[in-house]
XYZ file of C-alpha atoms in Angstrom:
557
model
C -15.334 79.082 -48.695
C -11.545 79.253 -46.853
C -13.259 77.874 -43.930
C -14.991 74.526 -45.858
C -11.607 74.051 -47.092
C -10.269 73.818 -43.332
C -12.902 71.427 -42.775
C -12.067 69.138 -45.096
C -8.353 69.196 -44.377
C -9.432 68.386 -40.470
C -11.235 64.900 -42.222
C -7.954 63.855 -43.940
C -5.678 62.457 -41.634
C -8.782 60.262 -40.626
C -9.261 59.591 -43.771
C -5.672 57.983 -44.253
C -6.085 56.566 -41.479
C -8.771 54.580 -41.974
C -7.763 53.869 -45.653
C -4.101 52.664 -44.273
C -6.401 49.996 -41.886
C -8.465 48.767 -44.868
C -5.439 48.118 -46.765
C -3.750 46.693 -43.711
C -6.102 44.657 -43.149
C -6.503 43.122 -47.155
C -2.965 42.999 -46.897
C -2.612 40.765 -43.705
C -5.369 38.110 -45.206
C -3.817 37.997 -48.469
C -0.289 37.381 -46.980
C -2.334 34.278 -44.943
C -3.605 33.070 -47.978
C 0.012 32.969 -49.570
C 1.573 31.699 -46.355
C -1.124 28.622 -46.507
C -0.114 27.964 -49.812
C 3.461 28.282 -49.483
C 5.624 24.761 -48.930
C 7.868 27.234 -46.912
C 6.877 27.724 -42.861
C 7.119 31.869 -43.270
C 7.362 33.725 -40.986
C 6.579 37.755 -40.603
C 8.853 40.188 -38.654
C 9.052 43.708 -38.350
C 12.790 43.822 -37.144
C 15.073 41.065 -37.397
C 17.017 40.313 -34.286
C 20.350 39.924 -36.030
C 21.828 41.416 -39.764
C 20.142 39.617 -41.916
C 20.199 39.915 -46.226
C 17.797 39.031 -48.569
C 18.432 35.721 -50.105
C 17.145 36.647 -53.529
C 18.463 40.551 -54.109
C 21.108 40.148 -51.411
C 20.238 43.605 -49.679
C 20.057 44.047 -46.367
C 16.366 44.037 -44.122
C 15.564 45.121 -41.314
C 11.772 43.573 -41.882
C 10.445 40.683 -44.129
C 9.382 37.224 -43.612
C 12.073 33.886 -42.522
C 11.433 30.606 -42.919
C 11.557 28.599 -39.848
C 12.593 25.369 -41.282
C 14.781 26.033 -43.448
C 16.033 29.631 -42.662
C 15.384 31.589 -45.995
C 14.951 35.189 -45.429
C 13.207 37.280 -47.445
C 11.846 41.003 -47.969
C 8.588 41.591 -48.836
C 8.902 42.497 -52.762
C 11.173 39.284 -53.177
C 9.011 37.132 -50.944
C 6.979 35.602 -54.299
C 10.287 35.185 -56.035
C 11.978 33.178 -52.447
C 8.682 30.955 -52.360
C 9.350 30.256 -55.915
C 13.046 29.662 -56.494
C 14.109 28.498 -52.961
C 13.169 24.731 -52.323
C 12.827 24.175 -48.016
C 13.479 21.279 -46.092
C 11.570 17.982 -47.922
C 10.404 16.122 -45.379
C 10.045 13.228 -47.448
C 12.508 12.421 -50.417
C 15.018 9.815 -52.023
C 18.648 9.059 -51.052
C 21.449 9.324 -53.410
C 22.548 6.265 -54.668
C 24.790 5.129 -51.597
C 21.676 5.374 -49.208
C 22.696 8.426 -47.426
C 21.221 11.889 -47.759
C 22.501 15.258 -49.661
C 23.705 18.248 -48.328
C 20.635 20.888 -48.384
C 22.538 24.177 -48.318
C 20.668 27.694 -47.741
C 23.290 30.860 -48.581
C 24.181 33.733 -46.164
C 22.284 34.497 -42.651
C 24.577 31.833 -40.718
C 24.306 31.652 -36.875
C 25.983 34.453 -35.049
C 29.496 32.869 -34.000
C 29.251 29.502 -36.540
C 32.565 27.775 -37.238
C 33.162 26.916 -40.922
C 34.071 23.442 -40.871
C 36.958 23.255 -43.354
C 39.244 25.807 -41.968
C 37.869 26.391 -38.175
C 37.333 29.868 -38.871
C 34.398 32.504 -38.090
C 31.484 32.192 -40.820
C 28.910 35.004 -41.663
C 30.953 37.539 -40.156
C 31.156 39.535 -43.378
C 28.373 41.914 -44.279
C 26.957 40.881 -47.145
C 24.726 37.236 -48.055
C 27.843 34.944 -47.625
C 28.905 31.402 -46.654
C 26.604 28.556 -46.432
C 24.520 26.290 -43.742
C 22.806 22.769 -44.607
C 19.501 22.314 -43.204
C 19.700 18.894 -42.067
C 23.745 18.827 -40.510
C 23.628 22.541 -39.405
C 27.203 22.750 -41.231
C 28.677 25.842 -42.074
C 31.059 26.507 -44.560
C 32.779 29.516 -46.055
C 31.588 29.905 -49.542
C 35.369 28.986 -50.936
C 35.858 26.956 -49.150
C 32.658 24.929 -50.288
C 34.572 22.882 -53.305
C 36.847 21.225 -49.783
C 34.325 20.064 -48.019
C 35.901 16.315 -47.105
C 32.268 14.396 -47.138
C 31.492 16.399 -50.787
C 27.559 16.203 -51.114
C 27.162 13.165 -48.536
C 24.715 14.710 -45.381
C 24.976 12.748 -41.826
C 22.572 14.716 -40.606
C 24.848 16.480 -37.106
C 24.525 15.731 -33.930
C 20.953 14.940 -33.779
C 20.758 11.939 -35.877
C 19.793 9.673 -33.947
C 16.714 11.849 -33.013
C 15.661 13.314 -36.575
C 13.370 11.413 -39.208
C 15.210 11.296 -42.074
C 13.218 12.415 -45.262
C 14.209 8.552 -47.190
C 12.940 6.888 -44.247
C 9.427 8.369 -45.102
C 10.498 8.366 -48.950
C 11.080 4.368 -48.402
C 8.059 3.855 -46.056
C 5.766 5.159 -48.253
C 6.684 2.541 -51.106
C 5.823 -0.066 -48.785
C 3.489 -2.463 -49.755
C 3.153 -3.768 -46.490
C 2.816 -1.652 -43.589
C 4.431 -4.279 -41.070
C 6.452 -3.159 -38.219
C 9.050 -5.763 -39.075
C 9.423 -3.798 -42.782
C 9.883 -0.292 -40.504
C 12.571 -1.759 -38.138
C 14.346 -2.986 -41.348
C 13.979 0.649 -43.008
C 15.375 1.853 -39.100
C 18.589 -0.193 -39.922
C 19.699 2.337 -42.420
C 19.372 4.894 -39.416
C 21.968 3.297 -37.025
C 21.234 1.249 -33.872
C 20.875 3.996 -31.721
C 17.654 5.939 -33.724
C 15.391 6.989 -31.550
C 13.463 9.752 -33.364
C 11.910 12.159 -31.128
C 8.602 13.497 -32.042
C 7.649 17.247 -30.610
C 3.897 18.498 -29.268
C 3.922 21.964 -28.175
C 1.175 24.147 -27.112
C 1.133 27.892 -27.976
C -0.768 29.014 -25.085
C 0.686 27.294 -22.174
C 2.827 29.472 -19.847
C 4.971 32.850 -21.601
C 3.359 31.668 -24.730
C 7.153 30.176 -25.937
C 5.624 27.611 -27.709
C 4.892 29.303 -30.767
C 9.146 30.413 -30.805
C 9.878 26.833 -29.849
C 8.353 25.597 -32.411
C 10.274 27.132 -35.175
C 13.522 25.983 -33.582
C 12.489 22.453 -33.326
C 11.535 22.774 -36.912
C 14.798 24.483 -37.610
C 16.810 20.948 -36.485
C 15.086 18.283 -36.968
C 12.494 17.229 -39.777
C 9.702 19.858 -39.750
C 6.964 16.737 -39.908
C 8.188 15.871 -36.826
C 7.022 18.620 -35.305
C 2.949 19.419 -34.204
C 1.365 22.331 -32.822
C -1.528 21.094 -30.938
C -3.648 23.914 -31.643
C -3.815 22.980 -35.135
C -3.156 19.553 -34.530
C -5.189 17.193 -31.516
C -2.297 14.810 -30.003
C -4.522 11.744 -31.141
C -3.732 12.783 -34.859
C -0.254 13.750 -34.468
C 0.667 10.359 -32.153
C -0.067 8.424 -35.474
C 3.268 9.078 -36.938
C 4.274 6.768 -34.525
C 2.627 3.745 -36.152
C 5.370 4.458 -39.307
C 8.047 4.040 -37.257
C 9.858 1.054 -35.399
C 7.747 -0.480 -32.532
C 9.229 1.092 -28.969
C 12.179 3.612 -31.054
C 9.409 6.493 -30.032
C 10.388 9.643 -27.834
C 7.976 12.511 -27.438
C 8.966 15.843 -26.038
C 5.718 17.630 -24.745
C 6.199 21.695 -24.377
C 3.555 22.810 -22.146
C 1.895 22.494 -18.962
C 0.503 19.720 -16.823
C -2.761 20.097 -18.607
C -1.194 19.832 -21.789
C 1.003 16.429 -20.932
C -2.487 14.388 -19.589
C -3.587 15.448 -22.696
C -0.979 13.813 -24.579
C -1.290 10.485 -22.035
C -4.860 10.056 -22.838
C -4.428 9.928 -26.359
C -1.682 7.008 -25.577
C -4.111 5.244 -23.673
C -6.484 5.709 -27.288
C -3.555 3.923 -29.068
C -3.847 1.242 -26.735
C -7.512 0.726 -26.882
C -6.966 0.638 -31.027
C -4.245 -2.392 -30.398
C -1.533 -0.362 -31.140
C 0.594 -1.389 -27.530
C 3.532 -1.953 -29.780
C 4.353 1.843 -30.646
C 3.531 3.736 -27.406
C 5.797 6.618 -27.075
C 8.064 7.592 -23.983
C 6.826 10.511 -22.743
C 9.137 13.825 -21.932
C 8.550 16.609 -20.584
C 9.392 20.941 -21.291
C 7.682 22.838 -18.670
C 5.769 25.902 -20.374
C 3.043 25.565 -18.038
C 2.274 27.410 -14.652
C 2.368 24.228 -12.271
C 4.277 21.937 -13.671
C 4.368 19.388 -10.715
C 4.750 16.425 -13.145
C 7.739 17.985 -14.880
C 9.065 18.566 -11.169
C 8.186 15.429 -10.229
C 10.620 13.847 -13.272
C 13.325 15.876 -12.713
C 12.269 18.566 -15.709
C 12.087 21.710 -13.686
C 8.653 23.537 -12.534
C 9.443 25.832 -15.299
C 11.083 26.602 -18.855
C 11.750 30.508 -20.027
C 14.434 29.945 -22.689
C 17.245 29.561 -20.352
C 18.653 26.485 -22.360
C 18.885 26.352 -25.688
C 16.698 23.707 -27.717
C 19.914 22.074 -28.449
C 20.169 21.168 -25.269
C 17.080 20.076 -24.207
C 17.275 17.682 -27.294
C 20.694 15.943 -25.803
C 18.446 15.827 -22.432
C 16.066 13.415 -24.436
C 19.125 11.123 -25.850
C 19.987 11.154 -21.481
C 17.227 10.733 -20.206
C 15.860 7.336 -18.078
C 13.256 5.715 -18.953
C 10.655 5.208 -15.950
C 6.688 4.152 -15.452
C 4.327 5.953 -14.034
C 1.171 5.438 -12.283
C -2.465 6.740 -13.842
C -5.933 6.630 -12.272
C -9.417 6.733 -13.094
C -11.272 9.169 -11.086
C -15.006 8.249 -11.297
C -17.817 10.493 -10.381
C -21.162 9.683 -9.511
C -23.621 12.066 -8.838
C -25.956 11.664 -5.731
C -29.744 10.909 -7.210
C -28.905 10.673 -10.607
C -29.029 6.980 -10.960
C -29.864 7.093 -15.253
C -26.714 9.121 -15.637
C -23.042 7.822 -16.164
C -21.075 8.890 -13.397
C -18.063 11.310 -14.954
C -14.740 9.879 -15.298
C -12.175 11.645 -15.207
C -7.972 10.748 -15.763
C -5.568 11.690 -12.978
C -1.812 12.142 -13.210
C -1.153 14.285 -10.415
C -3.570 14.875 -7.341
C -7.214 14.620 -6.850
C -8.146 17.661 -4.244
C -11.550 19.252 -2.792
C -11.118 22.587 -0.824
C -9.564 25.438 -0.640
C -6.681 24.917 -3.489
C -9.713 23.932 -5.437
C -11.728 27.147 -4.939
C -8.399 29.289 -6.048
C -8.240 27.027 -9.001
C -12.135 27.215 -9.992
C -11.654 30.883 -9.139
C -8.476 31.175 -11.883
C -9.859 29.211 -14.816
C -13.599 31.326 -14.099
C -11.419 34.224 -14.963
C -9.221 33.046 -17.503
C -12.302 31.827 -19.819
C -13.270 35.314 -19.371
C -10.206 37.352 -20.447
C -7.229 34.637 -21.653
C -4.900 37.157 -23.302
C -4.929 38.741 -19.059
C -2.954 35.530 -18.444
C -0.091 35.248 -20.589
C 1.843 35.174 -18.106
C 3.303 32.751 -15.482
C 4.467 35.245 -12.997
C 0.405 37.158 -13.769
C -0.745 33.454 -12.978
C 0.918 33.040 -9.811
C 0.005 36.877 -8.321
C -4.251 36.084 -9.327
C -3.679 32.115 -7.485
C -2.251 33.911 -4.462
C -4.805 37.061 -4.348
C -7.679 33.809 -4.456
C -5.877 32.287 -1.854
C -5.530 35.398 0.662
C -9.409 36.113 0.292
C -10.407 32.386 1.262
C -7.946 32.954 4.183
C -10.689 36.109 5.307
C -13.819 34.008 3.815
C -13.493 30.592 4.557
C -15.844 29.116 2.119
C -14.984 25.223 2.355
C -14.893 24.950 6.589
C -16.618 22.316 7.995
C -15.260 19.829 5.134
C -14.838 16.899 8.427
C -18.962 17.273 8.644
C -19.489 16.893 4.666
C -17.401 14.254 3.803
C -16.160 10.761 4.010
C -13.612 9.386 3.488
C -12.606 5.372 2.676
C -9.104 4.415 1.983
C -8.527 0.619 0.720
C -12.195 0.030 1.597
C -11.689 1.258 5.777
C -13.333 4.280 6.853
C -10.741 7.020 8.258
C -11.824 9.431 11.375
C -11.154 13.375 10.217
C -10.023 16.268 11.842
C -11.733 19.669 11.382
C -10.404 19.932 7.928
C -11.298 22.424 4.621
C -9.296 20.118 2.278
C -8.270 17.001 1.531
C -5.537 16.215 -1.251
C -4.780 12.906 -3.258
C -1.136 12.772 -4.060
C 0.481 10.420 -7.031
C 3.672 12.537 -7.617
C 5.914 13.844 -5.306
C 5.199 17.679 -5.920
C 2.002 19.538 -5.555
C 1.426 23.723 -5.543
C 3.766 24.765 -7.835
C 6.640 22.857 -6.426
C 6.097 21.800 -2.720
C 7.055 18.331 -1.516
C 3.705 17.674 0.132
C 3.731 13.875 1.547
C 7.493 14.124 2.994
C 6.943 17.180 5.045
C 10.049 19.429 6.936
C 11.374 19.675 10.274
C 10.836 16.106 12.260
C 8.250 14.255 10.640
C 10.267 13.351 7.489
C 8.906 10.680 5.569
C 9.762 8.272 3.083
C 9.952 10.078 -0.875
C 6.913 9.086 -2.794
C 6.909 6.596 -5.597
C 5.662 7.081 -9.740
C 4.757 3.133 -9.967
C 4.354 1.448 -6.582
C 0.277 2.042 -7.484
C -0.372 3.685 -4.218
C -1.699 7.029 -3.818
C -0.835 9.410 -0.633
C -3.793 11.332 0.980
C -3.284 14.670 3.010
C -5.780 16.778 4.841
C -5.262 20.890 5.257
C -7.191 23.068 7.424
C -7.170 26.227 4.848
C -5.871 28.606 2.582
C -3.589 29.524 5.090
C -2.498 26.464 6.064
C -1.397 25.730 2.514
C 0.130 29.036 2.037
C 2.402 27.086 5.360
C 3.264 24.421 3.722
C 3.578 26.062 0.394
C 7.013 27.822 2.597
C 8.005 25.092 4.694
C 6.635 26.273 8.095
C 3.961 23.237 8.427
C 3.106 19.935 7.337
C 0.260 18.468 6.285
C -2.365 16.160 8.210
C -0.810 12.546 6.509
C -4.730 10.643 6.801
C -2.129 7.598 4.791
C -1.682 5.489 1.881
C -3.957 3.239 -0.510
C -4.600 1.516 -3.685
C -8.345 2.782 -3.872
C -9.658 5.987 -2.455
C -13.435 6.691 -1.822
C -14.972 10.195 -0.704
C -18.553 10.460 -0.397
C -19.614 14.140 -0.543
C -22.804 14.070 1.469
C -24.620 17.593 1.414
C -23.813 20.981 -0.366
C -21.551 21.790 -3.586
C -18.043 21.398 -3.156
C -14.963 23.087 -5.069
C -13.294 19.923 -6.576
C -9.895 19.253 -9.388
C -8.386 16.976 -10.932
C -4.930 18.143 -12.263
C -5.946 21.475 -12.342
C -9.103 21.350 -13.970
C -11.627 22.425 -11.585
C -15.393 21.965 -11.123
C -18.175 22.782 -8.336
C -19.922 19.165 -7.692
C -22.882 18.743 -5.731
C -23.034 15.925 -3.273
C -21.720 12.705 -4.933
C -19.346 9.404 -4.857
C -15.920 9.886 -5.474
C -13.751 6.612 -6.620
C -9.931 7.181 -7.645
C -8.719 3.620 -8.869
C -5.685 2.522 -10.866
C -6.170 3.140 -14.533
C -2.801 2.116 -15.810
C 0.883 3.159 -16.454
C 2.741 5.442 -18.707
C 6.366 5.500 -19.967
C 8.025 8.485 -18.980
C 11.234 10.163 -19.136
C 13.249 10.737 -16.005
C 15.656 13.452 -15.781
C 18.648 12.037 -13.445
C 21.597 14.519 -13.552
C 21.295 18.171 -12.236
C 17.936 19.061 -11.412
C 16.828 21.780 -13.567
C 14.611 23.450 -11.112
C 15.101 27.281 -11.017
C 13.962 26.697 -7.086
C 17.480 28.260 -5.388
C 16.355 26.096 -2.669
C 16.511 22.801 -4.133
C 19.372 20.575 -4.247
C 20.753 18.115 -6.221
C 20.155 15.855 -3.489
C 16.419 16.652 -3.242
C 15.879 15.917 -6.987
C 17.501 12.698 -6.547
C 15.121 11.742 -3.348
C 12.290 12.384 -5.730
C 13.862 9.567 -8.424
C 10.765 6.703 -8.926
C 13.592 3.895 -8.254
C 13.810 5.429 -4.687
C 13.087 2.857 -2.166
C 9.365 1.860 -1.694
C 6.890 3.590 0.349
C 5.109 1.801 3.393
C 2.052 -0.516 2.027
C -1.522 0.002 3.657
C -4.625 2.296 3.737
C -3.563 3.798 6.656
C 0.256 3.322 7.198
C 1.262 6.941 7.477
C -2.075 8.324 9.462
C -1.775 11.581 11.659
């Protein structure tokens, strides 16, 4: 009898257990439910980084739920009462009756180190739900001294204004009876001559997965329907907004990698093919990605890991130069299958077959297969570089000379005994090596974004990239042209196209001009985290730089 007892005390704490997962588990959907229901963007946490008080019982939390638009905190038996009683951000609403906007004030959980701005003094450094912050203006104020405030109730939305979408402009615009870009730059008058309102695309799984964190700070400045997550979201959809606001007033901030960016590009080349020329964006760039050779290229950095605050990188768009940039149609055609459409592809960076293909087919094989292995950048980089050191000891795409052909501007060019060959439009290629102007005595002239001429290298391995990855070789320079043919005659060939790789049998290979895309240059301090690079070095890569030597074969080996 004792001992059946002990038995069943030996099932208990697996009994909890699993009772403590079921209800885990009922509670984590019906918290999603609520969330999807809730006008608020909430947030869970199990520790708050910072001392942070309930906004309805005004106790302190260490674990709840924020709001990342409007910055309402909340534990978990007030959360229904918060959702209820605490109005967020309104992305669309009416002025007062001056035109201009209200003060939308949230109580207590300030900003660490926040100035109150009637009497210059430290806000929120009491403990205990105090002093106030307006979600539009990012104002603080000491709760007495509130009633002093020299503006009253009148909003003027900070130091972003010219970048956020105020909620009457989308109040007004949705009264119109006319949809006419004329009526929106009239609306855009109200706004000041210098609104340019910046629409934000992030994507939660490029690089350190930031996006997801960026996200709620972008939301936390500037209107939250300005701001997309394009794993909810496709680009195409979100790029709309742009048809509801003044023709050419349009900057978009793209958070991810270089995969992520073409993306965005393509579905601007959509707007064009729907007529809608007129309210094509100019295109910026925050480097989440592990590449990022475009955002290099621009003056953006090859990578982003928080070290700037959003702030920041929202004054960089107000800076920044506008510039255009080169795209091209890369056209496949498949030998034998005549009743098929050859695949076209859209190129922004480099075309390549060969070795830096195989370590890219290589990576994204194994990233379909287990994605939450490559979180990561740095993880990234150590799996491209283990790929690359076994096709230094295998060797798979030798012979490349005897398999291909290649045509540049329509004249056929004599190879070396290569295993790659690359097809440059930016300056940077690997993860941040300046592949076309080459070290030691062969400098040559920086590349251009919009002369529409492509550069075309030839490697003779892994190895030999790994080189000129470090700056102890150059490439073979095979030279410069408009149009670029390869002709893959036998076998199946590792082949990319900004990083998305594919094994193609023998085939055609056309790269032609497609068309151009507005971009946004970065021209003060280069923000690559390269020690190496200079100031000087991001300014040679500028796309005013001088002009690069016409001709299919004007820089040959």
């Amino acid at each position: 009898m004792i001992q059946h007892g002990f038995d069943a005390l030996e099932y208990l704490p697996v009994i909890i257990t699993l009772w403590c997962s079921v209800q885990r588990s009922k509670r984590k959907i019906h918290m999603k439910d609520f969330f999807r229901k809730s006008k608020h963007g909430w947030h869970c946490t199990d520790l708050f980084n910072k001392p942070t008080y309930c906004c309805v019982c005004q106790q302190h939390i260490l674990q709840g739920a924020f709001c990342d638009c409007c910055g309402v905190c909340a534990d978990e038996t007030c959360l229904r009462r918060a959702d209820r009683s605490l109005v967020c951000k309104e992305i669309m609403a009416p002025s007062q009756a001056d035109g201009t906007l209200e003060h939308r004030w949230v109580r207590g959980n300030v900003p660490l180190c926040s100035v109150c701005v009637v009497c210059k003094e430290q806000c929120g450094n009491q403990p205990k739900l105090c002093d106030f912050r307006c979600v539009w203006c990012q104002t603080m104020v000491h709760d007495d001294c509130k009633a002093s405030l020299s503006d009253g109730e009148r909003c003027e939305l900070g130091e972003f204004r010219s970048l956020i979408i105020p909620p009457h402009y989308l109040h007004h615009v949705n009264k119109l009876r006319r949809r006419h870009p004329d009526e929106y730059s009239k609306l855009a008058s109200a706004c000041g001559s210098s609104w340019t309102p910046v629409l934000v695309l992030a994507n939660t799984r490029s690089g350190n997965n930031m996006g997801e964190a960026l996200l709620g700070e972008f939301r936390t400045i500037l209107n939250p329907v300005q701001v997309f997550d394009l794993s909810e979201l496709p680009p195409s959809k979100a790029l709309q907004l742009c048809t509801l606001l003044p023709p050419g007033s349009v900057r978009v901030l793209v958070c991810g990698g270089d995969g992520t960016v073409g993306w965005v590009l393509d579905a601007i080349d959509t707007m064009k093919l729907k007529g809608q020329d007129q309210f094509i964006p100019r295109v910026m760039i925050l480097p989440l990605g592990t590449g990022n050779d475009l955002s290099n290229s621009l003056g953006w950095g090859s990578g982003y890991a928080g070290e700037i605050p959003v702030e920041q990188v929202l004054r960089n768009v107000l800076e920044a130069e506008v510039v255009k940039m080169d795209r091209w149609k890369v056209q496949v055609a498949s030998k034998g299958l005549y009743f098929r459409k050859p695949k076209v592809l859209s190129m922004n960076n480099y075309f390549s077959v060969g070795p830096d293909a195989l370590m890219a087919l290589n990576f994204h094989t194994h990233r379909e297969k287990t994605p939450s292995f490559f979180s990561s950048r740095i993880i990234n980089k150590a799996v491209y570089f283990m790929y690359g050191t076994k096709d230094c000891l295998v060797q798979e795409c030798k012979d490349l000379d005897k398999r291909i052909e290649l045509e540049l501007d329509g004249e056929r060019v004599a190879l070396p005994s290569l295993e790659g060959i690359i097809v440059c439009n930016i300056g940077y290629w690997g993860g941040g090596c300046r592949l076309w102007e080459g070290m030691g005595d062969e400098p040559y002239p920086p590349t251009r974004l919009d002369d529409g001429l492509l550069e075309v290298v030839g490697v003779f391995g892994s190895f030999h990239c790994a080189q000129i990855q470090v700056k102890m070789a150059n490439p073979v320079r095979l030279g410069q042209a408009h149009t670029v043919r390869l002709v893959l005659k036998t076998s199946r060939m590792p082949m990319q196209v900004d990083g998305e790789p594919w094994a193609q049998g023998p085939c055609t290979i056309t790269i032609t001009h497609k068309t151009q895309a507005f971009m946004l240059y970065h021209s003060a301090e280069q923000t690559d985290d390269d020690d190496e690079s200079s100031t000087s070095e991001a300014e040679s890569s500028a796309p005013h730089d001088s002009p690069k030597p016409a001709g299919p074969a004007s820089a040959r080996a």
